[in-house]
Short mmCIF file of C-alpha atoms in Angstrom, two decimals:
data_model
loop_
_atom_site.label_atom_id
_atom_site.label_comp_id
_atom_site.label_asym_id
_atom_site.label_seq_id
_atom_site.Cartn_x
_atom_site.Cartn_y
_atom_site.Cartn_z
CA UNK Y 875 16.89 55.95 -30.41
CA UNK Y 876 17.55 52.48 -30.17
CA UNK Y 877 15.35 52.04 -27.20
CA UNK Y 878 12.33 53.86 -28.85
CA UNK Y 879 12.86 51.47 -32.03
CA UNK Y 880 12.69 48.13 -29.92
CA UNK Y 881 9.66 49.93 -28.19
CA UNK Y 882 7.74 50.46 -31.10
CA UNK Y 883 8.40 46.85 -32.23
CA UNK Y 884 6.58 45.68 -29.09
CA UNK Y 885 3.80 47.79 -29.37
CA UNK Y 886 3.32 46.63 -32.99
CA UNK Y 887 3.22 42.98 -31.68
CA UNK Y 888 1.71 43.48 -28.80
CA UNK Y 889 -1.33 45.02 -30.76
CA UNK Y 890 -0.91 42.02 -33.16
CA UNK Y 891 -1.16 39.66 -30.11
CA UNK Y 892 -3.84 41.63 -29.57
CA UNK Y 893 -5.49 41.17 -32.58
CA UNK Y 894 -5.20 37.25 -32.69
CA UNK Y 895 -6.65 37.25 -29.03
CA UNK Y 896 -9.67 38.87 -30.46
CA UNK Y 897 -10.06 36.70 -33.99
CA UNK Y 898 -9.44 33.52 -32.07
CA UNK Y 899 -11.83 34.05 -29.76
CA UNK Y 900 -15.10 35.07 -31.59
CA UNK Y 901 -16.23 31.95 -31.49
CA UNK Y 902 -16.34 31.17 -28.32
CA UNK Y 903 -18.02 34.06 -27.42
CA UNK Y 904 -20.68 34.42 -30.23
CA UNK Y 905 -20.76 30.17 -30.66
CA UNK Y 906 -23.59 29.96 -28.14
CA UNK Y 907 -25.78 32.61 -29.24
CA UNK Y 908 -25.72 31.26 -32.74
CA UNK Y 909 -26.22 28.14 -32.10
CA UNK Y 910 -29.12 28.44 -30.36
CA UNK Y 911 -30.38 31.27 -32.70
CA UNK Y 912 -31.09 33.73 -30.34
CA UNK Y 913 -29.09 36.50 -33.04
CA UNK Y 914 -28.27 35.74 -36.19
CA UNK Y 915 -24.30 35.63 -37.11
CA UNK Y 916 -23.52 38.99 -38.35
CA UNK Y 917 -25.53 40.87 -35.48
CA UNK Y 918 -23.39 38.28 -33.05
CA UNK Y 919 -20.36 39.31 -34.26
CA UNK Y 920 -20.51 43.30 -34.49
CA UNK Y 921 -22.39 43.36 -31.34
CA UNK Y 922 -19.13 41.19 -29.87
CA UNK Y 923 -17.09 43.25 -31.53
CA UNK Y 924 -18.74 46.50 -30.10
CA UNK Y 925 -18.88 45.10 -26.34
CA UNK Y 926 -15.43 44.04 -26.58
CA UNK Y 927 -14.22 47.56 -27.11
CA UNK Y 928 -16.55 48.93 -24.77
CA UNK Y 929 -15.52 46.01 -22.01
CA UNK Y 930 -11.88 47.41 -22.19
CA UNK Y 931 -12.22 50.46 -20.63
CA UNK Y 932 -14.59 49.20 -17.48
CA UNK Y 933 -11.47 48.01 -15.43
CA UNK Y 934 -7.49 47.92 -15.33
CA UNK Y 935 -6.97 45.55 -12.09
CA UNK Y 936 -5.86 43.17 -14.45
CA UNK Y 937 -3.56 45.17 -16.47
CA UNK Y 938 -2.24 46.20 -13.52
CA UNK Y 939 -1.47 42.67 -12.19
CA UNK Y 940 0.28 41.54 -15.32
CA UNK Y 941 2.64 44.58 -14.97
CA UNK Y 942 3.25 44.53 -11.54
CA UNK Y 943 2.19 40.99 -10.06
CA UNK Y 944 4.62 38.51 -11.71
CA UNK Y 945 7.90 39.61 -13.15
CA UNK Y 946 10.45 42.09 -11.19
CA UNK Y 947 9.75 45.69 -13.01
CA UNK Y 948 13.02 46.60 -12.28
CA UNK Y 949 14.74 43.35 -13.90
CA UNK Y 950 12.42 44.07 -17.03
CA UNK Y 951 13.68 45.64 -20.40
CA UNK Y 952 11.89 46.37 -23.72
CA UNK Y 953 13.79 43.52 -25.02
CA UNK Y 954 12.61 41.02 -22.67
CA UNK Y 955 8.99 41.87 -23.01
CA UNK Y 956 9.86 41.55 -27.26
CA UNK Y 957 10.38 38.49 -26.55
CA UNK Y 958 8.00 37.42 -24.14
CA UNK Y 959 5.39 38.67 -26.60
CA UNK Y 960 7.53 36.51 -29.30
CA UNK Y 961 7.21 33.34 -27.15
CA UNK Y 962 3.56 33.84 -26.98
CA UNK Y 963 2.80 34.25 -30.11
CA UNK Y 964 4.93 31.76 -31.33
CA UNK Y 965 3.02 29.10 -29.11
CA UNK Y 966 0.21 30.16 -29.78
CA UNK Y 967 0.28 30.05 -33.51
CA UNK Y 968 1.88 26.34 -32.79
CA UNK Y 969 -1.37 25.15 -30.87
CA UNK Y 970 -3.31 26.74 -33.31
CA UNK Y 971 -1.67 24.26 -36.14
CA UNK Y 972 -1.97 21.82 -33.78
CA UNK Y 973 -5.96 22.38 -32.66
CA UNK Y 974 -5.37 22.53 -29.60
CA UNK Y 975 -7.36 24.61 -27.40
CA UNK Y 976 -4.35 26.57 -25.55
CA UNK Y 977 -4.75 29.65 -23.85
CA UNK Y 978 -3.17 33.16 -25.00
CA UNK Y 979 -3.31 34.55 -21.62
CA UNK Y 980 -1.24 31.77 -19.72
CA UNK Y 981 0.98 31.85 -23.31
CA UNK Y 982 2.02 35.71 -22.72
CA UNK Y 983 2.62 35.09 -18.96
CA UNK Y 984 4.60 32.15 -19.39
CA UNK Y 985 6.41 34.06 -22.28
CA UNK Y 986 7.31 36.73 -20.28
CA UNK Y 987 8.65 34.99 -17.40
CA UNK Y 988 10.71 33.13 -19.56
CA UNK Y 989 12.04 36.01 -21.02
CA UNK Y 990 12.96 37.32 -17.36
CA UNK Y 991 14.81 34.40 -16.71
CA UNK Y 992 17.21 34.39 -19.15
CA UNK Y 993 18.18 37.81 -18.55
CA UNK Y 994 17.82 38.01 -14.85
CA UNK Y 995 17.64 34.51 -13.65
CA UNK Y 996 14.30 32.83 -11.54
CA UNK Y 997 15.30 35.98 -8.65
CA UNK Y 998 13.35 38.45 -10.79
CA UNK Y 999 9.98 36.20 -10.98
CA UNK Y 1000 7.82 36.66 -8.36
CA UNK Y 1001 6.63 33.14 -7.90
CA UNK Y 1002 4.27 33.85 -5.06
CA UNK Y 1003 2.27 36.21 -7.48
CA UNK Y 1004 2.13 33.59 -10.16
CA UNK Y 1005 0.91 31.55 -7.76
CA UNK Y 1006 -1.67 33.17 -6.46
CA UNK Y 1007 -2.65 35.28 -9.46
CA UNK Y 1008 -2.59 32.69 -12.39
CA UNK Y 1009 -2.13 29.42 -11.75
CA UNK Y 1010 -4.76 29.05 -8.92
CA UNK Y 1011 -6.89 30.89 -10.59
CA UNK Y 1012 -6.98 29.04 -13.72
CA UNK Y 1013 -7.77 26.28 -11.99
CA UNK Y 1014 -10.08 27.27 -10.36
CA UNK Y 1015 -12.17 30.00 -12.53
CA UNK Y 1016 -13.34 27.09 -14.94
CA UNK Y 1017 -14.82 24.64 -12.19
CA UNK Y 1018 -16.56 27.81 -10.89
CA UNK Y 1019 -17.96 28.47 -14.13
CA UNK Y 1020 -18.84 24.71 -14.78
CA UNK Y 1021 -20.85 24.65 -11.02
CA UNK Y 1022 -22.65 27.73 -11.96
CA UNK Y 1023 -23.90 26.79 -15.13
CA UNK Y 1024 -24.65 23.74 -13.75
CA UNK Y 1025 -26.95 24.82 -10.99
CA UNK Y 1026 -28.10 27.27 -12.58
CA UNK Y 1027 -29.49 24.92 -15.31
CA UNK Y 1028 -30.93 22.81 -12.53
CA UNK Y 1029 -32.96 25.60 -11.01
CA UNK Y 1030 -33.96 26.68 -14.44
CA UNK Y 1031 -35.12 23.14 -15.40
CA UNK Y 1032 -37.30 23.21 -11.98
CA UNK Y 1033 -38.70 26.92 -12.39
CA UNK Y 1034 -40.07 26.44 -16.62
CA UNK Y 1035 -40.18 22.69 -16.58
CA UNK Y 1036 -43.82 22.22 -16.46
CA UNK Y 1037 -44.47 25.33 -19.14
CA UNK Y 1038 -45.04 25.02 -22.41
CA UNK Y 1039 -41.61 24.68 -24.48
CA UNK Y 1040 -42.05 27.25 -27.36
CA UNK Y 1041 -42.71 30.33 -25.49
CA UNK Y 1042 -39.76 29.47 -22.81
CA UNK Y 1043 -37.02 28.62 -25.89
CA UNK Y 1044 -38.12 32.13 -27.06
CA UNK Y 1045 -37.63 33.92 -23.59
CA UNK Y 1046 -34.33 33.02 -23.12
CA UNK Y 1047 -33.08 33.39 -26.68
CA UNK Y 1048 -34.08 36.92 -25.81
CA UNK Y 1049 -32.01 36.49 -22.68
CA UNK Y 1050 -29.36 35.56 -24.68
CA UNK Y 1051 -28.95 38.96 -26.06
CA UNK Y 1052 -28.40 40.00 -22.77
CA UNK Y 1053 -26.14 37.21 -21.35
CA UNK Y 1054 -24.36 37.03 -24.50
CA UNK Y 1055 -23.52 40.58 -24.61
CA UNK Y 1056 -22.05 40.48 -20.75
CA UNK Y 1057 -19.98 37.56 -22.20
CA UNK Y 1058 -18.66 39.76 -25.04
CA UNK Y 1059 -18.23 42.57 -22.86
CA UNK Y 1060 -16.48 40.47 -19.97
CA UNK Y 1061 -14.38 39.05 -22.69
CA UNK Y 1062 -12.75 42.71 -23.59
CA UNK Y 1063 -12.13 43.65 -19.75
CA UNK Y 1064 -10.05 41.03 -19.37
CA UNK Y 1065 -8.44 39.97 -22.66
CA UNK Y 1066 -7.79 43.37 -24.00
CA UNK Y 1067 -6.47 44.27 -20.30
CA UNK Y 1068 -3.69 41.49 -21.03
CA UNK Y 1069 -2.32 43.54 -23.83
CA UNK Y 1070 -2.45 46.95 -21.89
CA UNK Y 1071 0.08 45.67 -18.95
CA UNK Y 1072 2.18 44.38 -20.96
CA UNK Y 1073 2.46 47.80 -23.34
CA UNK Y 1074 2.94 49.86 -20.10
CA UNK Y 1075 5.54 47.37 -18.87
CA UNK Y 1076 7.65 48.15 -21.83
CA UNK Y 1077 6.42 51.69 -21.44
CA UNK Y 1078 8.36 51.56 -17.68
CA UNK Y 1079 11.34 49.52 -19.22
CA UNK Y 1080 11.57 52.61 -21.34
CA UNK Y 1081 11.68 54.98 -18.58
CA UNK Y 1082 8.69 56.83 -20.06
CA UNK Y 1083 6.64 55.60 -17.18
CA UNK Y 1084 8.00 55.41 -13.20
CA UNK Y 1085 8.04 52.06 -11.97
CA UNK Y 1086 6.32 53.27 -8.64
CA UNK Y 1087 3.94 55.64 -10.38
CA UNK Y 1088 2.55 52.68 -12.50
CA UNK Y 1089 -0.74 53.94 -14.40
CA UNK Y 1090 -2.18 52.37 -18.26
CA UNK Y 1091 -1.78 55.66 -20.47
CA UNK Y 1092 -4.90 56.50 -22.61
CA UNK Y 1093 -4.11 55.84 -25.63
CA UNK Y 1094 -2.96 51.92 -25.00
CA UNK Y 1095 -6.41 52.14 -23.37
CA UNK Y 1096 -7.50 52.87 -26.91
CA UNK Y 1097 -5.53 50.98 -29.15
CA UNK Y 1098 -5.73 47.93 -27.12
CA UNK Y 1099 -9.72 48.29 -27.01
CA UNK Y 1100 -9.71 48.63 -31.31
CA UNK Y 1101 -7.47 45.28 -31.55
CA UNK Y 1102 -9.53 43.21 -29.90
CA UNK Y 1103 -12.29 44.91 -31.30
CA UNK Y 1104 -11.01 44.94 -34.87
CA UNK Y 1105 -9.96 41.17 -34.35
CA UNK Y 1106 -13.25 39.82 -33.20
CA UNK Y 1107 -14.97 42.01 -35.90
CA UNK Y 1108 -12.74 39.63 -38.77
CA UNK Y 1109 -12.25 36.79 -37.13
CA UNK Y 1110 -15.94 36.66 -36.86
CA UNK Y 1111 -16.44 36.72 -40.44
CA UNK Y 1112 -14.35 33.72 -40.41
CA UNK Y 1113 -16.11 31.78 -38.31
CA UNK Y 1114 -19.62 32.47 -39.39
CA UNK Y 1115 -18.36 30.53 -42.76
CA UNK Y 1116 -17.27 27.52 -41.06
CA UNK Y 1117 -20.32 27.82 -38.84
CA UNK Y 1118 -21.95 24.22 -39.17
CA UNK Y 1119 -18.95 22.36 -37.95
CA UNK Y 1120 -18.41 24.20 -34.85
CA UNK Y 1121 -21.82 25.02 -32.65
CA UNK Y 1122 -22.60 23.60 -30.10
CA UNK Y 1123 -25.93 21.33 -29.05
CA UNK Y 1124 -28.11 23.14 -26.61
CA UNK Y 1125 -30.77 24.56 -25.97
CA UNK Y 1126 -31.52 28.73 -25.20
CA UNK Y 1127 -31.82 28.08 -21.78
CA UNK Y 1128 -28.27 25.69 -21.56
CA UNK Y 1129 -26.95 28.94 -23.56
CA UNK Y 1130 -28.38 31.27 -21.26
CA UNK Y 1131 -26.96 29.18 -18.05
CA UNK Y 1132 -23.80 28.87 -19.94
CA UNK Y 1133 -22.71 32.47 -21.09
CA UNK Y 1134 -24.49 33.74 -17.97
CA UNK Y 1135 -22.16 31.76 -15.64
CA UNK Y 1136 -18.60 32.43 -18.06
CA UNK Y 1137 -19.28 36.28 -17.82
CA UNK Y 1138 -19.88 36.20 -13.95
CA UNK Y 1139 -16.81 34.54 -14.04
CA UNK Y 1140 -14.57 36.70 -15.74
CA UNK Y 1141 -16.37 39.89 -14.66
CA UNK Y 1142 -15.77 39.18 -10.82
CA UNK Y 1143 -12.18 37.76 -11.84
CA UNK Y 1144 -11.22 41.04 -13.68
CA UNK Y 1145 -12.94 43.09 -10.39
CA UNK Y 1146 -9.79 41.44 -8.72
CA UNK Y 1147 -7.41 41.51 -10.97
CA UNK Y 1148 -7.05 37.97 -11.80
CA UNK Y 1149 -5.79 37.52 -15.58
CA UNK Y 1150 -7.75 34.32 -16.46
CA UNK Y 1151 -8.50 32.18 -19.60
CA UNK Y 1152 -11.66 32.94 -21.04
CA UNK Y 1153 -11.48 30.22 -23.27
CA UNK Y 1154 -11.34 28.04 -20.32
CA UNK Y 1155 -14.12 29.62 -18.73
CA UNK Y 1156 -16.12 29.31 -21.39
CA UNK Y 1157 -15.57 26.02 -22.10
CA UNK Y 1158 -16.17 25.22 -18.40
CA UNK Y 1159 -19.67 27.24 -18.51
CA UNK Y 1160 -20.88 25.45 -21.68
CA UNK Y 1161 -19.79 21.53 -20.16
CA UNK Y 1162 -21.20 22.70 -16.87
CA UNK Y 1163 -24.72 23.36 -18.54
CA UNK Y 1164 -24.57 20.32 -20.47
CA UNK Y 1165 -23.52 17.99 -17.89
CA UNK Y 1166 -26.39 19.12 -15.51
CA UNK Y 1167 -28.86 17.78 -18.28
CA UNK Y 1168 -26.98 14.71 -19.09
CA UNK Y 1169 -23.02 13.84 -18.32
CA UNK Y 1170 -23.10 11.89 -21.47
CA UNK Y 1171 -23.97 15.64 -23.46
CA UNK Y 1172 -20.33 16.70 -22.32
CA UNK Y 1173 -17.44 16.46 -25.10
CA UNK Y 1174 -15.43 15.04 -21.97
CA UNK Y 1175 -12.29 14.63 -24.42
CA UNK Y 1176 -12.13 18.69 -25.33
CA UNK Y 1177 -11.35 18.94 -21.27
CA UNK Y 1178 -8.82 16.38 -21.10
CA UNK Y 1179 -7.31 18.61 -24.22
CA UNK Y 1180 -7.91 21.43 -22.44
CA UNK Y 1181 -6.02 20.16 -19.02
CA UNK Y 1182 -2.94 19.24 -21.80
CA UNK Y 1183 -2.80 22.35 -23.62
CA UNK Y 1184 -3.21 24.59 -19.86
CA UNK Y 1185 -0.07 22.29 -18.38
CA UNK Y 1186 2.28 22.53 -21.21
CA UNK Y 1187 1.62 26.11 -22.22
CA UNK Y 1188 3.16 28.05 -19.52
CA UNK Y 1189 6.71 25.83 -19.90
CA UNK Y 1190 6.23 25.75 -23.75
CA UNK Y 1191 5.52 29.64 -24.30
CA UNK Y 1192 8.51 30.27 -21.58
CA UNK Y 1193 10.58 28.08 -23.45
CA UNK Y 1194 10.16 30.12 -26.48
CA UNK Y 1195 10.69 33.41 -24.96
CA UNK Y 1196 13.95 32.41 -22.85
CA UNK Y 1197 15.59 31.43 -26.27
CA UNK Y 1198 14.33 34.34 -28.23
CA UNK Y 1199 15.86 36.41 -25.59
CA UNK Y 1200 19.00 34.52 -25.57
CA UNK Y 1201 18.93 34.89 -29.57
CA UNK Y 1202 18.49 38.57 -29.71
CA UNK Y 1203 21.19 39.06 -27.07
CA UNK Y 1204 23.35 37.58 -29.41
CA UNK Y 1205 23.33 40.72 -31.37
CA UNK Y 1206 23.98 43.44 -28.33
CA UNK Y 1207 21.54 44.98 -26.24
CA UNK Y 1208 20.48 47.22 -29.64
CA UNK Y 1209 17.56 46.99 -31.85
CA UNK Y 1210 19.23 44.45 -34.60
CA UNK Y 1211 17.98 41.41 -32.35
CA UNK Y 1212 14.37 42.32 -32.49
CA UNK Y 1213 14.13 44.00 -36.25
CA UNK Y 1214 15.83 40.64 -37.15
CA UNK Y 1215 13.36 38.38 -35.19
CA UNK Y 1216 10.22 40.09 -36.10
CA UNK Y 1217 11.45 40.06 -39.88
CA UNK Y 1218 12.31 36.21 -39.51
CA UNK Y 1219 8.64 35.80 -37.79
CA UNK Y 1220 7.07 37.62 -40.55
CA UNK Y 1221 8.96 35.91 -43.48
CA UNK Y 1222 8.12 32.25 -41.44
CA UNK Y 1223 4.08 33.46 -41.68
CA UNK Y 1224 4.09 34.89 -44.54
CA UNK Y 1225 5.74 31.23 -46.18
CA UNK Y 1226 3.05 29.36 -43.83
CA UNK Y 1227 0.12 31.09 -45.64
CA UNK Y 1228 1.46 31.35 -49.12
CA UNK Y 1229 1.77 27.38 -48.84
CA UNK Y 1230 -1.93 27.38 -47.04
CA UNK Y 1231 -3.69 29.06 -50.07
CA UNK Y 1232 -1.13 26.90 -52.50
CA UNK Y 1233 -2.42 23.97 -51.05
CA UNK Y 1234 -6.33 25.47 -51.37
CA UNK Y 1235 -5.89 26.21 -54.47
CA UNK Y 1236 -7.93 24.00 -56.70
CA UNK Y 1237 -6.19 22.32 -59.19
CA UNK Y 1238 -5.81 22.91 -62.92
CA UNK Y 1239 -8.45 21.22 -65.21
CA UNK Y 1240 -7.21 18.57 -67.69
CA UNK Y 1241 -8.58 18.26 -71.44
CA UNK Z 1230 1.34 43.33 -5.23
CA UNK Z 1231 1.58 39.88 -3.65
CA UNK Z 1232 2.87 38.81 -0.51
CA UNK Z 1233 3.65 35.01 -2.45
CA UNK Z 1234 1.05 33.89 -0.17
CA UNK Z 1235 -2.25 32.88 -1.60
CA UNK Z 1236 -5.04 35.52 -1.44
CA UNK Z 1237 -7.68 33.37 -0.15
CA UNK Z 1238 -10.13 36.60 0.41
CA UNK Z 1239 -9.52 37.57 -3.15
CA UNK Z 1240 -10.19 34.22 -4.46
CA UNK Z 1241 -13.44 33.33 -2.05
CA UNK Z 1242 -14.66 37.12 -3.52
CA UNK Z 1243 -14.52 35.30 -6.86
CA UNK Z 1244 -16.01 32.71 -5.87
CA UNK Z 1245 -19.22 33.98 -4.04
CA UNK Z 1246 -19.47 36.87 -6.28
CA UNK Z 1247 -19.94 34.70 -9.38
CA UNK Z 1248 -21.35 32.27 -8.01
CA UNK Z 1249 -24.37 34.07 -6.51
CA UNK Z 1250 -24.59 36.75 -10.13
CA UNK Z 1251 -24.43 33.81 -12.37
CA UNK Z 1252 -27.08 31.76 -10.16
CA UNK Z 1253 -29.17 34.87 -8.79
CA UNK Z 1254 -29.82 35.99 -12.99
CA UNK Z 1255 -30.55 32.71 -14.27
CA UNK Z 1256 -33.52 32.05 -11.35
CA UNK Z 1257 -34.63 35.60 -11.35
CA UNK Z 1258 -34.64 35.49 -15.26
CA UNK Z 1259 -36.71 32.29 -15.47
CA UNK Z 1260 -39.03 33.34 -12.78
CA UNK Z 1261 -39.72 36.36 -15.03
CA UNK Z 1262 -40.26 33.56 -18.08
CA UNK Z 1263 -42.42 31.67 -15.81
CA UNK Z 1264 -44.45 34.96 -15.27
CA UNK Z 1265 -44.88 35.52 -19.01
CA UNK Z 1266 -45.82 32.69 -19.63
CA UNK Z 1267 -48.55 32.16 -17.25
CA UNK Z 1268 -50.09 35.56 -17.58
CA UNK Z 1269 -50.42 35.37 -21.08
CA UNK Z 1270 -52.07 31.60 -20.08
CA UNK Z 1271 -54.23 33.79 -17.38
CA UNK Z 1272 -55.46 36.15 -20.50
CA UNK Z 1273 -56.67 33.33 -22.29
CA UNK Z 1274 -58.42 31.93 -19.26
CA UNK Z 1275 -60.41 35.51 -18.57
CA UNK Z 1276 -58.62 35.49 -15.10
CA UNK Z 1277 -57.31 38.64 -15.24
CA UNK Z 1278 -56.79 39.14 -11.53
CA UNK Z 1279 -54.35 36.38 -11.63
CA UNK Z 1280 -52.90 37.58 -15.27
CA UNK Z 1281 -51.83 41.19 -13.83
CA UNK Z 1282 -49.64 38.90 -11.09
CA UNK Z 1283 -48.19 37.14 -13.10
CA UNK Z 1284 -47.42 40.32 -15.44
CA UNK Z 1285 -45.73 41.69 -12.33
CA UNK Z 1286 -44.14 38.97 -11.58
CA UNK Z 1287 -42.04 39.34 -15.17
CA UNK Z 1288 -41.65 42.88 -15.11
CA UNK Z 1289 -40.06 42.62 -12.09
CA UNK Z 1290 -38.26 39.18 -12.70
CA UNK Z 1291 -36.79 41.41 -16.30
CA UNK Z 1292 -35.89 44.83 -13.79
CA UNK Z 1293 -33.92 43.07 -11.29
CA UNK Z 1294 -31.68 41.07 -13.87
CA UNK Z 1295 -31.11 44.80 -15.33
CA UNK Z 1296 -30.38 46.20 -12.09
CA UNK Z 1297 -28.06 43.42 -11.38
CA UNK Z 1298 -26.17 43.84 -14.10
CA UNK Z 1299 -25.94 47.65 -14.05
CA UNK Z 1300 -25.02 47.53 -10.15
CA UNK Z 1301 -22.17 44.79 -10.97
CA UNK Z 1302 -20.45 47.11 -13.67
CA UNK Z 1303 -20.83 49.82 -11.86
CA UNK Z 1304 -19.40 48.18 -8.98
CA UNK Z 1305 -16.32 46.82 -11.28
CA UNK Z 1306 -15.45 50.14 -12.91
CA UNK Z 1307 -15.23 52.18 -9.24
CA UNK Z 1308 -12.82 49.96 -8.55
#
């Protein structure tokens, strides 16, 4: 009984994480078509909304890695994915205050492996696989993505440079629609796959699912597909208000270059299984396009916050998960720990946004 | 999973993969632009030979992007 309790916890916040995945993350994905107006907001949000649920079910390589690829299934208990989940959340929700541009995916990995070590010591992380399915990776994945947009931008320039200007900005924006939709779509096969390994991980650490017979059940299929979904969907809404402070300068065919490159990315990552930061792809698709016109065009000091957020996230997030593991041991190997963790989380968020709206609220008129 | 050594043909799969889809589109899709473009100049001109190439040259600049796409999904969700 207790087991199932702690198990339904970390589905809840796993389909939270889920959900904050999804809201941060709308504007990276819809920035580019707006910006360039290829769609207008609304239609760039439900259609990313829509292709992120769809781009959940293509592929579950990378689900598959973060259950099996980094962590010792064996050495692995609902408890310790709580509060992996707990350490990524938390450090996410602390670069998020912060503004800087972290990434969820290397916060739930390094908040898992934390978690591991505490209860099992480094023996149960399989550093190899971290290794060779994150860390090189994330390295890696972005400068791919910046090269590609790059040349592809080059070629572009060479192919329509000599044509007239106003019929070429129109064919791409309607290329947009195309290469902003793979980026929405690629966006769901990997993100939303993030959530799914680490649901069936518990799901094993439950002994509902055999370690050796490891397989994503349908309906976290499902429900990991509607988070993201539901999370782009609202954050979206957000973001379309606050719109004029955060597109980006380029033109349909930079955009087209850009989100073109950042889905090919993530779509051939996710074919092997790597679990990689789309943000960072993203980010490295958009500079890429923008440096190929001029270097000067590239917001060089959003990388450099990018390199600081990628090296201190995995030891930060980790951090966080090793002591709420430690913390919840405190009260036995029983569901008290979590239920009072997740009820000192809420109470800590909900304070955080009652003093938010305080703060927004305008304030009384004097006679 | 892993043997803890890198997985270089994983990684170089990445690599080319992405490389050649994001590349591939983008010069296929602005050849098709660059055929739109110029037929509907050809129109204007009266040189409709020339107008009908370049028309082809779009349709099938916009059907192999498609294709491309469709065949890469595919190819992911086999897997």
């Amino acid at each position: 009984m207790s087991a199932d309790i702690i198990l339904v916890i970390v589905v809840g916040t796993a389909l939270a994480f889920d959900f904050t995945n999804g809201f941060h993350d709308t504007a990276n994905v819809v920035a580019t078509s707006i910006s360039t107006r290829a769609i207008g907001p609304k239609q760039a949000v439900v259609m990313a909304s829509l292709l992120n649920f769809a781009g959940a079910f293509i592929s579950l390589k990378v689900a598959a890695t973060i259950g099996q690829g980094f962590v010792d299934t064996d050495a692995v208990t609902t408890t310790v994915v709580f509060a992996g989940l707990v350490g990524a959340i938390a450090w996410n929700l602390i670069t998020w205050w912060l503004g800087l541009p972290s990434s969820s995916s290397h916060a739930l990995i390094g908040g898992l492996v934390g978690s591991v070590v505490a209860a099992q010591g480094f023996a149960a992380v399989n550093g190899g696989g971290l290794l060779d399915n994150l860390i090189i990776p994330a390295i890696i994945a972005p400068v791919i993505a910046f090269a590609a947009a790059g040349i592809s931008i080059l070629f572009v320039y060479r192919i329509v440079g000599n044509l007239r200007p106003g019929p070429v900005s129109r064919g791409f924006r309607h290329g947009q629609l195309i290469s902003g939709g793979m980026l929405s779509l690629s966006h769901g096969t990997n993100d939303a796959q993030k959530t799914m390994g680490v649901i069936t991980l518990a799901l094993v650490a439950n002994g509902d699912i055999a370690a050796n017979h490891f397989h994503v059940p349908d309906w976290v299929v499902i429900s990991a597909a509607s988070a993201i979904a539901l999370g782009t969907f609202i954050g979206g809404w957000r973001i379309i208000k606050t719109l004029g402070t955060r597109i980006i300068d380029m033109d349909p065919a930079q955009g087209f270059a850009a989100q073109g490159a950042g889905a090919a990315v993530i779509l051939a990552a996710s074919s092997v299984g790597y679990p990689l930061s789309t943000t960072h792809v993203i980010s490295g698709g958009i500079m890429g396009s923008g440096a190929a016109k001029r270097l000067s065009a590239v917001r060089w000091g959003v990388a450099g916050n990018i390199v600081t957020a990628w090296v201190l996230t995995l030891p930060a997030a980790g951090t966080i998960g090793a002591l709420t593991y430690a913390v919840a041991s405190l009260f036995g190997s029983g569901a008290v720990g979590p239920i009072l963790i997740t009820a000192a989380m809420l109470t800590a968020l909900a304070a955080a946004f009652a003093r938010r709206i305080q703060r927004a609220a305008p304030a009384p008129s004097t006679p | 999973m892993t043997s803890g050594l890198i997985n270089t043909g994983a990684l170089v799969k990445m690599l080319y993969s992405s490389l050649l889809a994001s590349i591939g589109t983008a010069v296929v899709f602005a050849a098709a632009i660059l055929g739109a473009v110029r037929a509907s100049d050809m129109r204007r001109a009266n040189r409709s030979a020339a107008a009908v190439a370049y028309a082809a040259v779009a349709t099938v600049g916009v059907l192999v992007v498609v294709a491309v796409i469709v065949y890469g999904l595919l190819l992911i969700a086999r897997k």
